[in-house]
mmCIF file with all atom_site columns, C-alpha atoms in Angstrom:
data_model
loop_
_atom_site.group_PDB
_atom_site.id
_atom_site.type_symbol
_atom_site.label_atom_id
_atom_site.label_alt_id
_atom_site.label_comp_id
_atom_site.label_asym_id
_atom_site.label_entity_id
_atom_site.label_seq_id
_atom_site.pdbx_PDB_ins_code
_atom_site.Cartn_x
_atom_site.Cartn_y
_atom_site.Cartn_z
_atom_site.occupancy
_atom_site.B_iso_or_equiv
_atom_site.pdbx_formal_charge
_atom_site.auth_seq_id
_atom_site.auth_comp_id
_atom_site.auth_asym_id
_atom_site.auth_atom_id
_atom_site.pdbx_PDB_model_num
ATOM 1   C CA . MET A 1 1   ? -29.072 -37.493 -45.203 1.00 0.00 ? 79  MET A CA 1
ATOM 2   C CA . LYS A 1 2   ? -31.081 -35.687 -47.855 1.00 0.00 ? 80  LYS A CA 1
ATOM 3   C CA . LYS A 1 3   ? -31.399 -32.629 -45.593 1.00 0.00 ? 81  LYS A CA 1
ATOM 4   C CA . ILE A 1 4   ? -27.637 -32.607 -44.991 1.00 0.00 ? 82  ILE A CA 1
ATOM 5   C CA . LEU A 1 5   ? -26.919 -32.808 -48.721 1.00 0.00 ? 83  LEU A CA 1
ATOM 6   C CA . ASN A 1 6   ? -29.379 -29.982 -49.396 1.00 0.00 ? 84  ASN A CA 1
ATOM 7   C CA . SER A 1 7   ? -27.708 -27.834 -46.720 1.00 0.00 ? 85  SER A CA 1
ATOM 8   C CA . LEU A 1 8   ? -24.267 -28.471 -48.180 1.00 0.00 ? 86  LEU A CA 1
ATOM 9   C CA . LEU A 1 9   ? -25.577 -27.572 -51.634 1.00 0.00 ? 87  LEU A CA 1
ATOM 10  C CA . ILE A 1 10  ? -26.974 -24.286 -50.352 1.00 0.00 ? 88  ILE A CA 1
ATOM 11  C CA . LEU A 1 11  ? -23.713 -23.407 -48.602 1.00 0.00 ? 89  LEU A CA 1
ATOM 12  C CA . SER A 1 12  ? -21.655 -24.183 -51.680 1.00 0.00 ? 90  SER A CA 1
ATOM 13  C CA . THR A 1 13  ? -24.024 -22.093 -53.828 1.00 0.00 ? 91  THR A CA 1
ATOM 14  C CA . ILE A 1 14  ? -23.670 -19.119 -51.460 1.00 0.00 ? 92  ILE A CA 1
ATOM 15  C CA . ALA A 1 15  ? -19.887 -19.395 -51.472 1.00 0.00 ? 93  ALA A CA 1
ATOM 16  C CA . PHE A 1 16  ? -19.796 -19.681 -55.252 1.00 0.00 ? 94  PHE A CA 1
ATOM 17  C CA . ALA A 1 17  ? -22.082 -16.691 -55.718 1.00 0.00 ? 95  ALA A CA 1
ATOM 18  C CA . GLY A 1 18  ? -19.904 -14.583 -53.458 1.00 0.00 ? 96  GLY A CA 1
ATOM 19  C CA . GLU A 1 19  ? -22.630 -13.913 -50.936 1.00 0.00 ? 97  GLU A CA 1
ATOM 20  C CA . TYR A 1 20  ? -21.755 -12.922 -47.376 1.00 0.00 ? 98  TYR A CA 1
ATOM 21  C CA . TYR A 1 21  ? -23.967 -11.997 -44.447 1.00 0.00 ? 99  TYR A CA 1
ATOM 22  C CA . SER A 1 22  ? -23.266 -9.505  -41.678 1.00 0.00 ? 100 SER A CA 1
ATOM 23  C CA . LYS A 1 23  ? -25.157 -7.540  -39.048 1.00 0.00 ? 101 LYS A CA 1
ATOM 24  C CA . LEU A 1 24  ? -25.040 -3.796  -39.569 1.00 0.00 ? 102 LEU A CA 1
ATOM 25  C CA . GLU A 1 25  ? -23.479 -2.466  -36.363 1.00 0.00 ? 103 GLU A CA 1
ATOM 26  C CA . PRO A 1 26  ? -22.680 1.071   -35.127 1.00 0.00 ? 104 PRO A CA 1
ATOM 27  C CA . PHE A 1 27  ? -19.363 2.418   -36.398 1.00 0.00 ? 105 PHE A CA 1
ATOM 28  C CA . LYS A 1 28  ? -17.824 2.393   -32.925 1.00 0.00 ? 106 LYS A CA 1
ATOM 29  C CA . THR A 1 29  ? -18.841 1.260   -29.464 1.00 0.00 ? 107 THR A CA 1
ATOM 30  C CA . TYR A 1 30  ? -17.274 2.857   -26.388 1.00 0.00 ? 108 TYR A CA 1
ATOM 31  C CA . ASN A 1 31  ? -17.265 1.189   -22.990 1.00 0.00 ? 109 ASN A CA 1
ATOM 32  C CA . VAL A 1 32  ? -16.659 4.281   -20.881 1.00 0.00 ? 110 VAL A CA 1
ATOM 33  C CA . LYS A 1 33  ? -14.826 3.569   -17.633 1.00 0.00 ? 111 LYS A CA 1
ATOM 34  C CA . SER A 1 34  ? -14.147 5.760   -14.636 1.00 0.00 ? 112 SER A CA 1
ATOM 35  C CA . ALA A 1 35  ? -10.718 7.382   -14.420 1.00 0.00 ? 113 ALA A CA 1
ATOM 36  C CA . VAL A 1 36  ? -11.211 8.337   -10.765 1.00 0.00 ? 114 VAL A CA 1
ATOM 37  C CA . SER A 1 37  ? -12.629 7.036   -7.495  1.00 0.00 ? 115 SER A CA 1
ATOM 38  C CA . GLY A 1 38  ? -15.780 8.290   -5.814  1.00 0.00 ? 116 GLY A CA 1
ATOM 39  C CA . ILE A 1 39  ? -19.507 7.899   -5.198  1.00 0.00 ? 117 ILE A CA 1
ATOM 40  C CA . VAL A 1 40  ? -21.901 8.212   -8.144  1.00 0.00 ? 118 VAL A CA 1
ATOM 41  C CA . THR A 1 41  ? -24.196 11.168  -7.438  1.00 0.00 ? 119 THR A CA 1
ATOM 42  C CA . PHE A 1 42  ? -26.132 11.366  -10.715 1.00 0.00 ? 120 PHE A CA 1
ATOM 43  C CA . ILE A 1 43  ? -27.041 9.215   -13.698 1.00 0.00 ? 121 ILE A CA 1
ATOM 44  C CA . ASN A 1 44  ? -28.997 10.522  -16.677 1.00 0.00 ? 122 ASN A CA 1
ATOM 45  C CA . GLU A 1 45  ? -31.853 8.041   -16.944 1.00 0.00 ? 123 GLU A CA 1
ATOM 46  C CA . GLU A 1 46  ? -33.421 10.079  -19.748 1.00 0.00 ? 124 GLU A CA 1
ATOM 47  C CA . ALA A 1 47  ? -30.315 9.546   -21.914 1.00 0.00 ? 125 ALA A CA 1
ATOM 48  C CA . LYS A 1 48  ? -30.672 5.771   -22.072 1.00 0.00 ? 126 LYS A CA 1
ATOM 49  C CA . SER A 1 49  ? -31.433 4.352   -25.520 1.00 0.00 ? 127 SER A CA 1
ATOM 50  C CA . LYS A 1 50  ? -31.247 7.641   -27.395 1.00 0.00 ? 128 LYS A CA 1
ATOM 51  C CA . PRO A 1 51  ? -28.755 9.974   -29.103 1.00 0.00 ? 129 PRO A CA 1
ATOM 52  C CA . VAL A 1 52  ? -27.473 12.801  -26.916 1.00 0.00 ? 130 VAL A CA 1
ATOM 53  C CA . ASP A 1 53  ? -25.886 16.175  -27.557 1.00 0.00 ? 131 ASP A CA 1
ATOM 54  C CA . LYS A 1 54  ? -23.852 17.874  -24.831 1.00 0.00 ? 132 LYS A CA 1
ATOM 55  C CA . GLU A 1 55  ? -25.557 15.963  -22.044 1.00 0.00 ? 133 GLU A CA 1
ATOM 56  C CA . VAL A 1 56  ? -24.067 14.866  -18.724 1.00 0.00 ? 134 VAL A CA 1
ATOM 57  C CA . ILE A 1 57  ? -24.429 11.091  -18.414 1.00 0.00 ? 135 ILE A CA 1
ATOM 58  C CA . VAL A 1 58  ? -22.792 10.309  -15.058 1.00 0.00 ? 136 VAL A CA 1
ATOM 59  C CA . THR A 1 59  ? -21.521 12.495  -12.225 1.00 0.00 ? 137 THR A CA 1
ATOM 60  C CA . ILE A 1 60  ? -19.165 11.349  -9.462  1.00 0.00 ? 138 ILE A CA 1
ATOM 61  C CA . ASP A 1 61  ? -18.995 13.246  -6.171  1.00 0.00 ? 139 ASP A CA 1
ATOM 62  C CA . SER A 1 62  ? -16.398 16.039  -6.283  1.00 0.00 ? 140 SER A CA 1
ATOM 63  C CA . LYS A 1 63  ? -17.450 18.157  -3.266  1.00 0.00 ? 141 LYS A CA 1
ATOM 64  C CA . VAL A 1 64  ? -14.266 17.543  -1.241  1.00 0.00 ? 142 VAL A CA 1
ATOM 65  C CA . ASP A 1 65  ? -12.077 18.026  -4.325  1.00 0.00 ? 143 ASP A CA 1
ATOM 66  C CA . LYS A 1 66  ? -13.672 21.420  -5.008  1.00 0.00 ? 144 LYS A CA 1
ATOM 67  C CA . ILE A 1 67  ? -13.110 22.571  -1.422  1.00 0.00 ? 145 ILE A CA 1
ATOM 68  C CA . ASP A 1 68  ? -9.507  21.369  -1.585  1.00 0.00 ? 146 ASP A CA 1
ATOM 69  C CA . LEU A 1 69  ? -9.050  23.203  -4.886  1.00 0.00 ? 147 LEU A CA 1
ATOM 70  C CA . GLU A 1 70  ? -10.306 26.535  -3.530  1.00 0.00 ? 148 GLU A CA 1
ATOM 71  C CA . GLN A 1 71  ? -8.166  26.251  -0.386  1.00 0.00 ? 149 GLN A CA 1
ATOM 72  C CA . SER A 1 72  ? -5.113  25.353  -2.466  1.00 0.00 ? 150 SER A CA 1
ATOM 73  C CA . LYS A 1 73  ? -5.649  28.430  -4.645  1.00 0.00 ? 151 LYS A CA 1
ATOM 74  C CA . ILE A 1 74  ? -5.769  30.630  -1.524  1.00 0.00 ? 152 ILE A CA 1
ATOM 75  C CA . LYS A 1 75  ? -2.577  29.022  -0.182  1.00 0.00 ? 153 LYS A CA 1
ATOM 76  C CA . LEU A 1 76  ? -0.838  29.506  -3.518  1.00 0.00 ? 154 LEU A CA 1
ATOM 77  C CA . LYS A 1 77  ? -1.686  33.211  -3.646  1.00 0.00 ? 155 LYS A CA 1
ATOM 78  C CA . SER A 1 78  ? -0.500  33.735  -0.068  1.00 0.00 ? 156 SER A CA 1
ATOM 79  C CA . LEU A 1 79  ? 2.707   31.838  -0.708  1.00 0.00 ? 157 LEU A CA 1
ATOM 80  C CA . LYS A 1 80  ? 3.448   33.901  -3.812  1.00 0.00 ? 158 LYS A CA 1
ATOM 81  C CA . ASP A 1 81  ? 2.833   37.119  -1.868  1.00 0.00 ? 159 ASP A CA 1
ATOM 82  C CA . VAL A 1 82  ? 5.216   35.985  0.895   1.00 0.00 ? 160 VAL A CA 1
ATOM 83  C CA . MET A 1 83  ? 7.855   34.968  -1.649  1.00 0.00 ? 161 MET A CA 1
ATOM 84  C CA . ALA A 1 84  ? 7.675   38.400  -3.258  1.00 0.00 ? 162 ALA A CA 1
ATOM 85  C CA . ILE A 1 85  ? 8.448   39.883  0.170   1.00 0.00 ? 163 ILE A CA 1
ATOM 86  C CA . GLU A 1 86  ? 11.322  37.445  0.748   1.00 0.00 ? 164 GLU A CA 1
ATOM 87  C CA . LYS A 1 87  ? 12.800  38.322  -2.635  1.00 0.00 ? 165 LYS A CA 1
ATOM 88  C CA . GLY A 1 88  ? 12.613  41.990  -1.695  1.00 0.00 ? 166 GLY A CA 1
ATOM 89  C CA . ILE A 1 89  ? 14.485  41.218  1.523   1.00 0.00 ? 167 ILE A CA 1
ATOM 90  C CA . LEU A 1 90  ? 17.194  39.422  -0.444  1.00 0.00 ? 168 LEU A CA 1
ATOM 91  C CA . GLU A 1 91  ? 17.609  42.428  -2.740  1.00 0.00 ? 169 GLU A CA 1
ATOM 92  C CA . SER A 1 92  ? 17.971  44.698  0.292   1.00 0.00 ? 170 SER A CA 1
ATOM 93  C CA . TYR A 1 93  ? 20.622  42.341  1.713   1.00 0.00 ? 171 TYR A CA 1
ATOM 94  C CA . LYS A 1 94  ? 22.628  42.755  -1.471  1.00 0.00 ? 172 LYS A CA 1
ATOM 95  C CA . LYS A 1 95  ? 22.707  46.521  -0.936  1.00 0.00 ? 173 LYS A CA 1
ATOM 96  C CA . VAL A 1 96  ? 23.800  46.320  2.712   1.00 0.00 ? 174 VAL A CA 1
ATOM 97  C CA . SER A 1 97  ? 27.468  45.595  3.203   1.00 0.00 ? 175 SER A CA 1
ATOM 98  C CA . SER A 1 98  ? 26.947  44.551  6.821   1.00 0.00 ? 176 SER A CA 1
ATOM 99  C CA . LYS A 1 99  ? 24.971  41.474  5.777   1.00 0.00 ? 177 LYS A CA 1
ATOM 100 C CA . SER A 1 100 ? 27.197  38.418  5.644   1.00 0.00 ? 178 SER A CA 1
ATOM 101 C CA . LYS A 1 101 ? 27.309  35.826  2.877   1.00 0.00 ? 179 LYS A CA 1
ATOM 102 C CA . TYR A 1 102 ? 25.755  33.426  5.378   1.00 0.00 ? 180 TYR A CA 1
ATOM 103 C CA . ASP A 1 103 ? 22.690  35.671  5.784   1.00 0.00 ? 181 ASP A CA 1
ATOM 104 C CA . LYS A 1 104 ? 22.332  36.105  2.042   1.00 0.00 ? 182 LYS A CA 1
ATOM 105 C CA . ASP A 1 105 ? 22.665  32.364  1.387   1.00 0.00 ? 183 ASP A CA 1
ATOM 106 C CA . ASN A 1 106 ? 20.066  31.558  4.035   1.00 0.00 ? 184 ASN A CA 1
ATOM 107 C CA . GLN A 1 107 ? 17.681  34.006  2.400   1.00 0.00 ? 185 GLN A CA 1
ATOM 108 C CA . LYS A 1 108 ? 18.280  32.396  -1.008  1.00 0.00 ? 186 LYS A CA 1
ATOM 109 C CA . ILE A 1 109 ? 17.585  28.947  0.474   1.00 0.00 ? 187 ILE A CA 1
ATOM 110 C CA . LYS A 1 110 ? 14.347  30.232  1.997   1.00 0.00 ? 188 LYS A CA 1
ATOM 111 C CA . ILE A 1 111 ? 13.241  31.518  -1.424  1.00 0.00 ? 189 ILE A CA 1
ATOM 112 C CA . LEU A 1 112 ? 14.213  28.279  -3.181  1.00 0.00 ? 190 LEU A CA 1
ATOM 113 C CA . ASN A 1 113 ? 12.208  26.262  -0.647  1.00 0.00 ? 191 ASN A CA 1
ATOM 114 C CA . MET A 1 114 ? 9.209   28.518  -1.227  1.00 0.00 ? 192 MET A CA 1
ATOM 115 C CA . GLU A 1 115 ? 9.551   28.155  -4.978  1.00 0.00 ? 193 GLU A CA 1
ATOM 116 C CA . SER A 1 116 ? 9.507   24.385  -4.525  1.00 0.00 ? 194 SER A CA 1
ATOM 117 C CA . SER A 1 117 ? 6.364   24.630  -2.379  1.00 0.00 ? 195 SER A CA 1
ATOM 118 C CA . ILE A 1 118 ? 4.713   26.834  -4.992  1.00 0.00 ? 196 ILE A CA 1
ATOM 119 C CA . SER A 1 119 ? 5.552   24.305  -7.707  1.00 0.00 ? 197 SER A CA 1
ATOM 120 C CA . ASP A 1 120 ? 4.042   21.501  -5.601  1.00 0.00 ? 198 ASP A CA 1
ATOM 121 C CA . LEU A 1 121 ? 0.880   23.518  -5.030  1.00 0.00 ? 199 LEU A CA 1
ATOM 122 C CA . GLU A 1 122 ? 0.534   24.326  -8.740  1.00 0.00 ? 200 GLU A CA 1
ATOM 123 C CA . THR A 1 123 ? 0.840   20.627  -9.537  1.00 0.00 ? 201 THR A CA 1
ATOM 124 C CA . LYS A 1 124 ? -1.765  19.807  -6.902  1.00 0.00 ? 202 LYS A CA 1
ATOM 125 C CA . ILE A 1 125 ? -4.161  22.412  -8.302  1.00 0.00 ? 203 ILE A CA 1
ATOM 126 C CA . ALA A 1 126 ? -3.749  21.080  -11.849 1.00 0.00 ? 204 ALA A CA 1
ATOM 127 C CA . THR A 1 127 ? -4.356  17.530  -10.592 1.00 0.00 ? 205 THR A CA 1
ATOM 128 C CA . LEU A 1 128 ? -7.477  18.566  -8.678  1.00 0.00 ? 206 LEU A CA 1
ATOM 129 C CA . LYS A 1 129 ? -8.880  20.375  -11.725 1.00 0.00 ? 207 LYS A CA 1
ATOM 130 C CA . ASP A 1 130 ? -8.257  17.289  -13.855 1.00 0.00 ? 208 ASP A CA 1
ATOM 131 C CA . THR A 1 131 ? -9.904  15.035  -11.264 1.00 0.00 ? 209 THR A CA 1
ATOM 132 C CA . ILE A 1 132 ? -12.954 17.303  -11.000 1.00 0.00 ? 210 ILE A CA 1
ATOM 133 C CA . ASP A 1 133 ? -13.306 17.400  -14.800 1.00 0.00 ? 211 ASP A CA 1
ATOM 134 C CA . LYS A 1 134 ? -13.156 13.592  -14.948 1.00 0.00 ? 212 LYS A CA 1
ATOM 135 C CA . LYS A 1 135 ? -15.960 13.322  -12.403 1.00 0.00 ? 213 LYS A CA 1
ATOM 136 C CA . THR A 1 136 ? -18.483 14.845  -14.797 1.00 0.00 ? 214 THR A CA 1
ATOM 137 C CA . LEU A 1 137 ? -18.861 12.667  -17.882 1.00 0.00 ? 215 LEU A CA 1
ATOM 138 C CA . GLU A 1 138 ? -20.554 14.354  -20.808 1.00 0.00 ? 216 GLU A CA 1
ATOM 139 C CA . GLU A 1 139 ? -21.368 12.968  -24.257 1.00 0.00 ? 217 GLU A CA 1
ATOM 140 C CA . THR A 1 140 ? -21.958 14.721  -27.578 1.00 0.00 ? 218 THR A CA 1
ATOM 141 C CA . GLY A 1 141 ? -23.110 13.078  -30.782 1.00 0.00 ? 219 GLY A CA 1
ATOM 142 C CA . THR A 1 142 ? -23.345 9.548   -29.408 1.00 0.00 ? 220 THR A CA 1
ATOM 143 C CA . TYR A 1 143 ? -26.090 7.052   -28.653 1.00 0.00 ? 221 TYR A CA 1
ATOM 144 C CA . ILE A 1 144 ? -26.253 5.934   -25.014 1.00 0.00 ? 222 ILE A CA 1
ATOM 145 C CA . TYR A 1 145 ? -26.838 2.206   -25.102 1.00 0.00 ? 223 TYR A CA 1
ATOM 146 C CA . ASP A 1 146 ? -26.671 1.460   -21.379 1.00 0.00 ? 224 ASP A CA 1
ATOM 147 C CA . ILE A 1 147 ? -25.651 2.929   -18.012 1.00 0.00 ? 225 ILE A CA 1
ATOM 148 C CA . ALA A 1 148 ? -23.935 0.354   -15.812 1.00 0.00 ? 226 ALA A CA 1
ATOM 149 C CA . VAL A 1 149 ? -23.986 2.145   -12.435 1.00 0.00 ? 227 VAL A CA 1
ATOM 150 C CA . GLU A 1 150 ? -26.569 3.499   -10.018 1.00 0.00 ? 228 GLU A CA 1
ATOM 151 C CA . VAL A 1 151 ? -26.611 6.565   -7.773  1.00 0.00 ? 229 VAL A CA 1
ATOM 152 C CA . GLY A 1 152 ? -24.785 5.692   -4.559  1.00 0.00 ? 230 GLY A CA 1
ATOM 153 C CA . ASP A 1 153 ? -22.397 3.208   -6.157  1.00 0.00 ? 231 ASP A CA 1
ATOM 154 C CA . TYR A 1 154 ? -18.733 3.633   -5.241  1.00 0.00 ? 232 TYR A CA 1
ATOM 155 C CA . VAL A 1 155 ? -16.504 3.362   -8.301  1.00 0.00 ? 233 VAL A CA 1
ATOM 156 C CA . ASN A 1 156 ? -12.773 2.929   -8.726  1.00 0.00 ? 234 ASN A CA 1
ATOM 157 C CA . PRO A 1 157 ? -10.589 3.707   -11.735 1.00 0.00 ? 235 PRO A CA 1
ATOM 158 C CA . GLY A 1 158 ? -11.499 1.155   -14.383 1.00 0.00 ? 236 GLY A CA 1
ATOM 159 C CA . THR A 1 159 ? -15.112 0.656   -13.278 1.00 0.00 ? 237 THR A CA 1
ATOM 160 C CA . GLU A 1 160 ? -17.410 0.597   -16.317 1.00 0.00 ? 238 GLU A CA 1
ATOM 161 C CA . LEU A 1 161 ? -19.883 3.494   -16.226 1.00 0.00 ? 239 LEU A CA 1
ATOM 162 C CA . TYR A 1 162 ? -21.820 3.338   -19.488 1.00 0.00 ? 240 TYR A CA 1
ATOM 163 C CA . THR A 1 163 ? -21.778 2.239   -23.119 1.00 0.00 ? 241 THR A CA 1
ATOM 164 C CA . ALA A 1 164 ? -21.948 4.825   -25.894 1.00 0.00 ? 242 ALA A CA 1
ATOM 165 C CA . MET A 1 165 ? -22.087 4.292   -29.651 1.00 0.00 ? 243 MET A CA 1
ATOM 166 C CA . ASP A 1 166 ? -21.198 6.314   -32.719 1.00 0.00 ? 244 ASP A CA 1
ATOM 167 C CA . ILE A 1 167 ? -24.263 5.810   -34.920 1.00 0.00 ? 245 ILE A CA 1
ATOM 168 C CA . SER A 1 168 ? -23.366 8.452   -37.515 1.00 0.00 ? 246 SER A CA 1
ATOM 169 C CA . LYS A 1 169 ? -22.109 5.546   -39.617 1.00 0.00 ? 247 LYS A CA 1
ATOM 170 C CA . GLY A 1 170 ? -22.611 1.808   -39.709 1.00 0.00 ? 248 GLY A CA 1
ATOM 171 C CA . LYS A 1 171 ? -20.104 -0.975  -40.175 1.00 0.00 ? 249 LYS A CA 1
ATOM 172 C CA . LEU A 1 172 ? -20.362 -4.362  -41.854 1.00 0.00 ? 250 LEU A CA 1
ATOM 173 C CA . GLU A 1 173 ? -17.754 -7.008  -41.109 1.00 0.00 ? 251 GLU A CA 1
ATOM 174 C CA . ILE A 1 174 ? -17.430 -10.051 -43.329 1.00 0.00 ? 252 ILE A CA 1
ATOM 175 C CA . TYR A 1 175 ? -14.773 -12.722 -43.796 1.00 0.00 ? 253 TYR A CA 1
ATOM 176 C CA . ILE A 1 176 ? -13.453 -13.303 -47.293 1.00 0.00 ? 254 ILE A CA 1
ATOM 177 C CA . PRO A 1 177 ? -11.695 -16.538 -48.270 1.00 0.00 ? 255 PRO A CA 1
ATOM 178 C CA . ILE A 1 178 ? -8.026  -15.738 -48.772 1.00 0.00 ? 256 ILE A CA 1
ATOM 179 C CA . ASP A 1 179 ? -8.029  -16.888 -52.399 1.00 0.00 ? 257 ASP A CA 1
ATOM 180 C CA . LYS A 1 180 ? -10.883 -14.486 -53.252 1.00 0.00 ? 258 LYS A CA 1
ATOM 181 C CA . ALA A 1 181 ? -9.652  -11.415 -51.341 1.00 0.00 ? 259 ALA A CA 1
ATOM 182 C CA . ALA A 1 182 ? -7.633  -9.856  -54.178 1.00 0.00 ? 260 ALA A CA 1
ATOM 183 C CA . ASP A 1 183 ? -10.519 -10.279 -56.643 1.00 0.00 ? 261 ASP A CA 1
ATOM 184 C CA . ILE A 1 184 ? -13.148 -8.339  -54.671 1.00 0.00 ? 262 ILE A CA 1
ATOM 185 C CA . ARG A 1 185 ? -11.186 -5.075  -54.638 1.00 0.00 ? 263 ARG A CA 1
ATOM 186 C CA . THR A 1 186 ? -12.163 -4.288  -58.219 1.00 0.00 ? 264 THR A CA 1
ATOM 187 C CA . LYS A 1 187 ? -15.832 -5.184  -57.905 1.00 0.00 ? 265 LYS A CA 1
ATOM 188 C CA . SER A 1 188 ? -18.937 -3.205  -56.965 1.00 0.00 ? 266 SER A CA 1
ATOM 189 C CA . ILE A 1 189 ? -20.595 -3.815  -53.611 1.00 0.00 ? 267 ILE A CA 1
ATOM 190 C CA . TYR A 1 190 ? -24.217 -4.935  -53.538 1.00 0.00 ? 268 TYR A CA 1
ATOM 191 C CA . LEU A 1 191 ? -26.299 -4.843  -50.336 1.00 0.00 ? 269 LEU A CA 1
ATOM 192 C CA . ASN A 1 192 ? -29.435 -6.980  -50.306 1.00 0.00 ? 270 ASN A CA 1
ATOM 193 C CA . GLY A 1 193 ? -29.261 -7.194  -54.080 1.00 0.00 ? 271 GLY A CA 1
ATOM 194 C CA . GLN A 1 194 ? -28.938 -3.445  -54.681 1.00 0.00 ? 272 GLN A CA 1
ATOM 195 C CA . GLU A 1 195 ? -25.791 -1.960  -56.210 1.00 0.00 ? 273 GLU A CA 1
ATOM 196 C CA . THR A 1 196 ? -24.150 0.723   -54.050 1.00 0.00 ? 274 THR A CA 1
ATOM 197 C CA . LYS A 1 197 ? -21.312 3.203   -54.330 1.00 0.00 ? 275 LYS A CA 1
ATOM 198 C CA . LEU A 1 198 ? -19.754 1.838   -51.161 1.00 0.00 ? 276 LEU A CA 1
ATOM 199 C CA . VAL A 1 199 ? -16.102 0.822   -51.101 1.00 0.00 ? 277 VAL A CA 1
ATOM 200 C CA . ILE A 1 200 ? -14.109 -1.483  -48.876 1.00 0.00 ? 278 ILE A CA 1
ATOM 201 C CA . SER A 1 201 ? -12.893 0.451   -45.847 1.00 0.00 ? 279 SER A CA 1
ATOM 202 C CA . LYS A 1 202 ? -10.393 -2.156  -44.642 1.00 0.00 ? 280 LYS A CA 1
ATOM 203 C CA . LEU A 1 203 ? -9.281  -5.514  -45.953 1.00 0.00 ? 281 LEU A CA 1
ATOM 204 C CA . TYR A 1 204 ? -6.801  -7.158  -43.631 1.00 0.00 ? 282 TYR A CA 1
ATOM 205 C CA . ASP A 1 205 ? -4.030  -9.171  -45.275 1.00 0.00 ? 283 ASP A CA 1
ATOM 206 C CA . VAL A 1 206 ? -3.433  -11.369 -42.236 1.00 0.00 ? 284 VAL A CA 1
ATOM 207 C CA . ALA A 1 207 ? -5.701  -14.335 -41.596 1.00 0.00 ? 285 ALA A CA 1
ATOM 208 C CA . ASP A 1 208 ? -8.281  -13.771 -38.860 1.00 0.00 ? 286 ASP A CA 1
ATOM 209 C CA . SER A 1 209 ? -7.564  -15.500 -35.541 1.00 0.00 ? 287 SER A CA 1
ATOM 210 C CA . LYS A 1 210 ? -10.977 -17.226 -35.559 1.00 0.00 ? 288 LYS A CA 1
ATOM 211 C CA . HIS A 1 211 ? -11.641 -17.515 -39.289 1.00 0.00 ? 289 HIS A CA 1
ATOM 212 C CA . ILE A 1 212 ? -8.172  -18.859 -40.028 1.00 0.00 ? 290 ILE A CA 1
ATOM 213 C CA . SER A 1 213 ? -8.688  -19.268 -43.782 1.00 0.00 ? 291 SER A CA 1
ATOM 214 C CA . SER A 1 214 ? -10.188 -15.803 -44.289 1.00 0.00 ? 292 SER A CA 1
ATOM 215 C CA . TYR A 1 215 ? -9.329  -12.124 -44.239 1.00 0.00 ? 293 TYR A CA 1
ATOM 216 C CA . LYS A 1 216 ? -11.556 -9.701  -42.341 1.00 0.00 ? 294 LYS A CA 1
ATOM 217 C CA . CYS A 1 217 ? -13.207 -7.095  -44.521 1.00 0.00 ? 295 CYS A CA 1
ATOM 218 C CA . GLU A 1 218 ? -14.901 -3.928  -43.247 1.00 0.00 ? 296 GLU A CA 1
ATOM 219 C CA . ILE A 1 219 ? -17.395 -1.813  -45.155 1.00 0.00 ? 297 ILE A CA 1
ATOM 220 C CA . ILE A 1 220 ? -18.561 1.566   -43.793 1.00 0.00 ? 298 ILE A CA 1
ATOM 221 C CA . VAL A 1 221 ? -22.200 2.478   -44.442 1.00 0.00 ? 299 VAL A CA 1
ATOM 222 C CA . PRO A 1 222 ? -22.969 6.224   -44.137 1.00 0.00 ? 300 PRO A CA 1
ATOM 223 C CA . ASP A 1 223 ? -26.155 7.460   -42.459 1.00 0.00 ? 301 ASP A CA 1
ATOM 224 C CA . PRO A 1 224 ? -27.797 4.074   -41.769 1.00 0.00 ? 302 PRO A CA 1
ATOM 225 C CA . LYS A 1 225 ? -31.507 4.049   -41.000 1.00 0.00 ? 303 LYS A CA 1
ATOM 226 C CA . ASN A 1 226 ? -31.328 1.203   -38.457 1.00 0.00 ? 304 ASN A CA 1
ATOM 227 C CA . PHE A 1 227 ? -28.898 -1.280  -36.985 1.00 0.00 ? 305 PHE A CA 1
ATOM 228 C CA . SER A 1 228 ? -28.521 -4.948  -36.091 1.00 0.00 ? 306 SER A CA 1
ATOM 229 C CA . LYS A 1 229 ? -30.335 -6.162  -39.205 1.00 0.00 ? 307 LYS A CA 1
ATOM 230 C CA . LEU A 1 230 ? -28.792 -8.943  -41.270 1.00 0.00 ? 308 LEU A CA 1
ATOM 231 C CA . VAL A 1 231 ? -27.432 -7.669  -44.580 1.00 0.00 ? 309 VAL A CA 1
ATOM 232 C CA . LYS A 1 232 ? -26.493 -9.709  -47.637 1.00 0.00 ? 310 LYS A CA 1
ATOM 233 C CA . VAL A 1 233 ? -23.226 -8.475  -49.145 1.00 0.00 ? 311 VAL A CA 1
ATOM 234 C CA . GLU A 1 234 ? -22.138 -9.352  -52.677 1.00 0.00 ? 312 GLU A CA 1
ATOM 235 C CA . PHE A 1 235 ? -19.250 -8.315  -54.919 1.00 0.00 ? 313 PHE A CA 1
ATOM 236 C CA . LYS A 1 236 ? -20.030 -8.172  -58.645 1.00 0.00 ? 314 LYS A CA 1
#
């Protein structure tokens, strides 16, 4: 019983003193998922657990897509060349009185059908380029926490590939009792007993779904030296 009373006393003292504890976490965490289907052909093992700059992290096989793209470009050029000829024929029909309206209309229909085919090919080429781009995943200015796939894995859209973090800034999340939330806005922020020039980044004015009697408060810490350590936060 004495231990319980001592624990309650400590908790009430912390609450009264306005002390809060939070782990310093990276500013953002990205769970990068595949947007396309295919076989993983490369993973950057050297990128794990370190910051990267313009490095490819995962590559998904795009060999067939690249062949299809080149063939589609050739078809598009040929089709445009043929259409130019067909348009020339139509212009010559207009100058020849012996050509009937039926002949001219048929030539127009032929050109319209070719224009539709050209439009379809251009869409296909744009889609192939987009797919190929999405099969090479590159990161700049992030920390690669983990790679979730191996070479040879077949992935579908939505398959998690790797986890990246923005470690240029840190973030502290604490939960402030609703009746104290308005008061802390005007106070200085102390971290581990040291006064800082930090300010509240976000203070939600809707009760948290888990901490139902509190508002979530976020504090951004620039250029942190390390993460995941427990930090004491005070408002004075």
